[in-house]
Coordinates of C-alpha atoms and ligand atoms in Angstrom, one line a residue:
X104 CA -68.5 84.4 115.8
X105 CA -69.5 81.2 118.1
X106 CA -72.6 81.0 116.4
X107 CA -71.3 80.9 112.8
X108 CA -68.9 77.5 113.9
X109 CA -65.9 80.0 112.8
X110 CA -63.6 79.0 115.5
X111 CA -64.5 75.6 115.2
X112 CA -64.0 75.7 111.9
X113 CA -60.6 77.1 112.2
X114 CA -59.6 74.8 114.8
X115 CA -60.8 71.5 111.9
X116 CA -59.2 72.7 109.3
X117 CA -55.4 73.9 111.0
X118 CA -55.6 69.6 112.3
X119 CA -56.6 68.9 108.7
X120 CA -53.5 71.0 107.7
X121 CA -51.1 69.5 110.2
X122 CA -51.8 66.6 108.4
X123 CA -51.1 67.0 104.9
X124 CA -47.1 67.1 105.6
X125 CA -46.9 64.1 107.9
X126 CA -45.3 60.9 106.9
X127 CA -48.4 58.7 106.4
X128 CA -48.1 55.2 107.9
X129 CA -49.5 53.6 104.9
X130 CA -46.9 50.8 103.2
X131 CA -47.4 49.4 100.2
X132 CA -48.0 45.8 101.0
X133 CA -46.8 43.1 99.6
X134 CA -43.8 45.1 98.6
X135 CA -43.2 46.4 101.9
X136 CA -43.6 44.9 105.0
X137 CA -43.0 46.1 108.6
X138 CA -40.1 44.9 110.6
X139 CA -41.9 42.2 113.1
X140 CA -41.4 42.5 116.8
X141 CA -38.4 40.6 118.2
X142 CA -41.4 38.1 119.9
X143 CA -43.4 37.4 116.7
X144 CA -43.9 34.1 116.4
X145 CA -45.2 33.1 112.5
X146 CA -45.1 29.8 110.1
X147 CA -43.5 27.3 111.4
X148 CA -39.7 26.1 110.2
X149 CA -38.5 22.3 110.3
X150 CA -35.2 22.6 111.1
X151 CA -31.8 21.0 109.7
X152 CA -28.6 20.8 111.3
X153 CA -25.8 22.5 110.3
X154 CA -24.9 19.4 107.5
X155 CA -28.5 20.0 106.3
X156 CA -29.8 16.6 107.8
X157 CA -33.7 17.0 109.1
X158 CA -33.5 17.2 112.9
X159 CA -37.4 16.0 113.5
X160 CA -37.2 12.3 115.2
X161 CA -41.4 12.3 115.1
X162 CA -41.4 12.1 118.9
X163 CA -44.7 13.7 119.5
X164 CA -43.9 16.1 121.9
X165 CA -45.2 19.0 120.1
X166 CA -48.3 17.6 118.7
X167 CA -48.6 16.1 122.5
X168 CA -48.0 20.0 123.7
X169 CA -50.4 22.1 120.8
X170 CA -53.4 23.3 122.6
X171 CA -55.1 23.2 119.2
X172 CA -54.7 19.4 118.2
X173 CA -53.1 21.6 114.8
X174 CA -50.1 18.5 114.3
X175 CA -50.0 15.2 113.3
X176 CA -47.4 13.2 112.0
X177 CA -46.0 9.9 111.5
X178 CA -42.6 8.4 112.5
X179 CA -40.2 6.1 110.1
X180 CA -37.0 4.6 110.9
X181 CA -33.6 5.4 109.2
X182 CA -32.3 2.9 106.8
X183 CA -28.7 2.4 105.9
X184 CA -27.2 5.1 103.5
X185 CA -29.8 7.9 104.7
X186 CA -27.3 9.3 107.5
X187 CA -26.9 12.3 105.1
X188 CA -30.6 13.1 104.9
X189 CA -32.0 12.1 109.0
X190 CA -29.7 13.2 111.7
X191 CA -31.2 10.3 114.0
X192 CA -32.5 6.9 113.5
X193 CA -36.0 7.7 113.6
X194 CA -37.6 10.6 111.2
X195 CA -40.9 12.2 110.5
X196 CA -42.2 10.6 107.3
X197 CA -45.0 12.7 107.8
X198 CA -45.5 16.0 109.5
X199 CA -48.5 18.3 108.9
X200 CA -50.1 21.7 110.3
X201 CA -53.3 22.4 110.3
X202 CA -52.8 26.6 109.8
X203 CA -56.4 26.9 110.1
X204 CA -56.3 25.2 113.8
X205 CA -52.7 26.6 114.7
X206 CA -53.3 29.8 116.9
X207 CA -49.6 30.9 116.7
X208 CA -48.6 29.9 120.5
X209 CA -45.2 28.4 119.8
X210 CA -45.9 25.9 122.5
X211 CA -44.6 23.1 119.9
X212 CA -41.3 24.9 119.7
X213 CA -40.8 25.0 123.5
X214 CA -42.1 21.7 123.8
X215 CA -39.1 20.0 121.1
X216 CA -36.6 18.5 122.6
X217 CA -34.4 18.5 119.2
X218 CA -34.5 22.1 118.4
X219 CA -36.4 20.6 115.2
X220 CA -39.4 23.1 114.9
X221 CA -39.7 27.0 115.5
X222 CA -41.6 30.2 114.6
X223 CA -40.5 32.0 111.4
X224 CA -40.8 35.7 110.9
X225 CA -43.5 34.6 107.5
X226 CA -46.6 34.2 108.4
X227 CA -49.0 31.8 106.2
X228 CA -50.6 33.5 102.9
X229 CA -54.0 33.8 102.2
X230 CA -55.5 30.9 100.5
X231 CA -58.7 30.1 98.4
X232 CA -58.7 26.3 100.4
X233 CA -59.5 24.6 103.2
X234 CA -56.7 22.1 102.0
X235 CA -54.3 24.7 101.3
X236 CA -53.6 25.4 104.8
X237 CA -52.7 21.7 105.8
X238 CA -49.0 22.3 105.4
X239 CA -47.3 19.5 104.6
X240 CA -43.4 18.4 105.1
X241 CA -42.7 20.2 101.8
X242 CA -43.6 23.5 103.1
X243 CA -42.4 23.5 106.3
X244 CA -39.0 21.9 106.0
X245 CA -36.1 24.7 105.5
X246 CA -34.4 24.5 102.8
X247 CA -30.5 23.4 102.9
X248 CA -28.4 26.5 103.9
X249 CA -25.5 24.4 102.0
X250 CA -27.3 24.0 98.9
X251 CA -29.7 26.6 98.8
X252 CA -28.5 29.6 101.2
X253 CA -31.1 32.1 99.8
X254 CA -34.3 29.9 100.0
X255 CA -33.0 29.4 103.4
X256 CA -33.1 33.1 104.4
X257 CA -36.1 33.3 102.5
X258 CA -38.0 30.2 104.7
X259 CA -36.5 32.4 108.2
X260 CA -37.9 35.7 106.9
X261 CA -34.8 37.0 106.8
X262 CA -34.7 38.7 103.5
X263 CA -38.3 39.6 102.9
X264 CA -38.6 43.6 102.5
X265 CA -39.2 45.6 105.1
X266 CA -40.0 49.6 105.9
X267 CA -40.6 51.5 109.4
X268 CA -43.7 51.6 110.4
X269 CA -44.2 55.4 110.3
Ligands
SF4_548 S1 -48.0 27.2 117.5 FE1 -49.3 26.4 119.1 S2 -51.2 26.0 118.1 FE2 -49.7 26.2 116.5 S3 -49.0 24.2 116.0 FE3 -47.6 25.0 117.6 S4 -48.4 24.4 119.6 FE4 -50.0 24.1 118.0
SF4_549 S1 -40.6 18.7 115.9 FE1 -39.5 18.2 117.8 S2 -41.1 17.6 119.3 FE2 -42.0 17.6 117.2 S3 -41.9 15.4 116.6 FE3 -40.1 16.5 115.8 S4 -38.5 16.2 117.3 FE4 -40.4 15.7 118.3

């Protein structure tokens, strides 16, 4: 019997077996995705406040703090009649992360002073570019929850569909 494999044979195939009727952990990404751990730290968010006024004042503080020299920006100062758009007198006229430099540390958010930048649950998609993963104002800057509640969610990863992971 030992010499014909039988029991070994027996013993492969009753795993194999014990397999078949298990959940598999497969998902069918993009459709699904798997809930993110409470410390997952993904694409970054420019913040509004509450009124939907950008909070960034382009201090520097978390290009200053980025271990991977992944932000650059430049400052501009409020002129009369923006109130509604800048919550303070100075504004980033230009913010930009480099995704291909950014290793996900969330130092920047720590660093902010203004609560103006954090870590989604989104992460950046693939792209075919080296330019496509300079992310500009435009893509990082959450939309207004006022004017746009669902894009807002969306921008958080709030709303993005999810499944267990087994
Ligand atoms: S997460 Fe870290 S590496 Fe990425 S931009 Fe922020 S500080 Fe830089
Ligand atoms: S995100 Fe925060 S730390 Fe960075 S420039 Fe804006 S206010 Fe300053």
């Amino acid at each position: 019997m030992e010499r014909l494999y039988i029991p070994a044979i027996a013993k492969g195939m009753a795993i194999t077996f014990s397999h078949i009727f298990k959940k598999q952990p497969t998902i069918r990404y993009p459709e699904q995705k798997r809930p993110f751990s409470p410390v997952f730290r993904g694409l970054h968010v420019l913040n509004r406040d509450e009124e939907g006024r950008e909070k960034c004042t382009a201090c520097g503080l978390c290009a200053v703090a980025c271990p991977a020299e992944a932000i650059t920006m430049e400052g501009a100062e409020r002129l009369p009649g923006e109130e509604n758009k800048y919550r303070e007198e100075k504004y980033a006229a230009k913010y930009e992360i480099n995704m291909l430099r950014c290793i996900f540390c969330g130092l920047c958010e720590e660093a902010c002073p203004k609560d103006a930048i954090y870590l989604s649950e989104t992460f950046a998609p693939a792209n075919f570019t080296r330019k496509g993963f300079i992310y500009g104002k435009d893509d990082l800057l959450i939309p207004d929850v006022n004017t746009d509640p669902e894009g807002y969610e969306k921008a958080r990863g709030k709303n993005e569909p999810t499944t267990s992971s087994n």
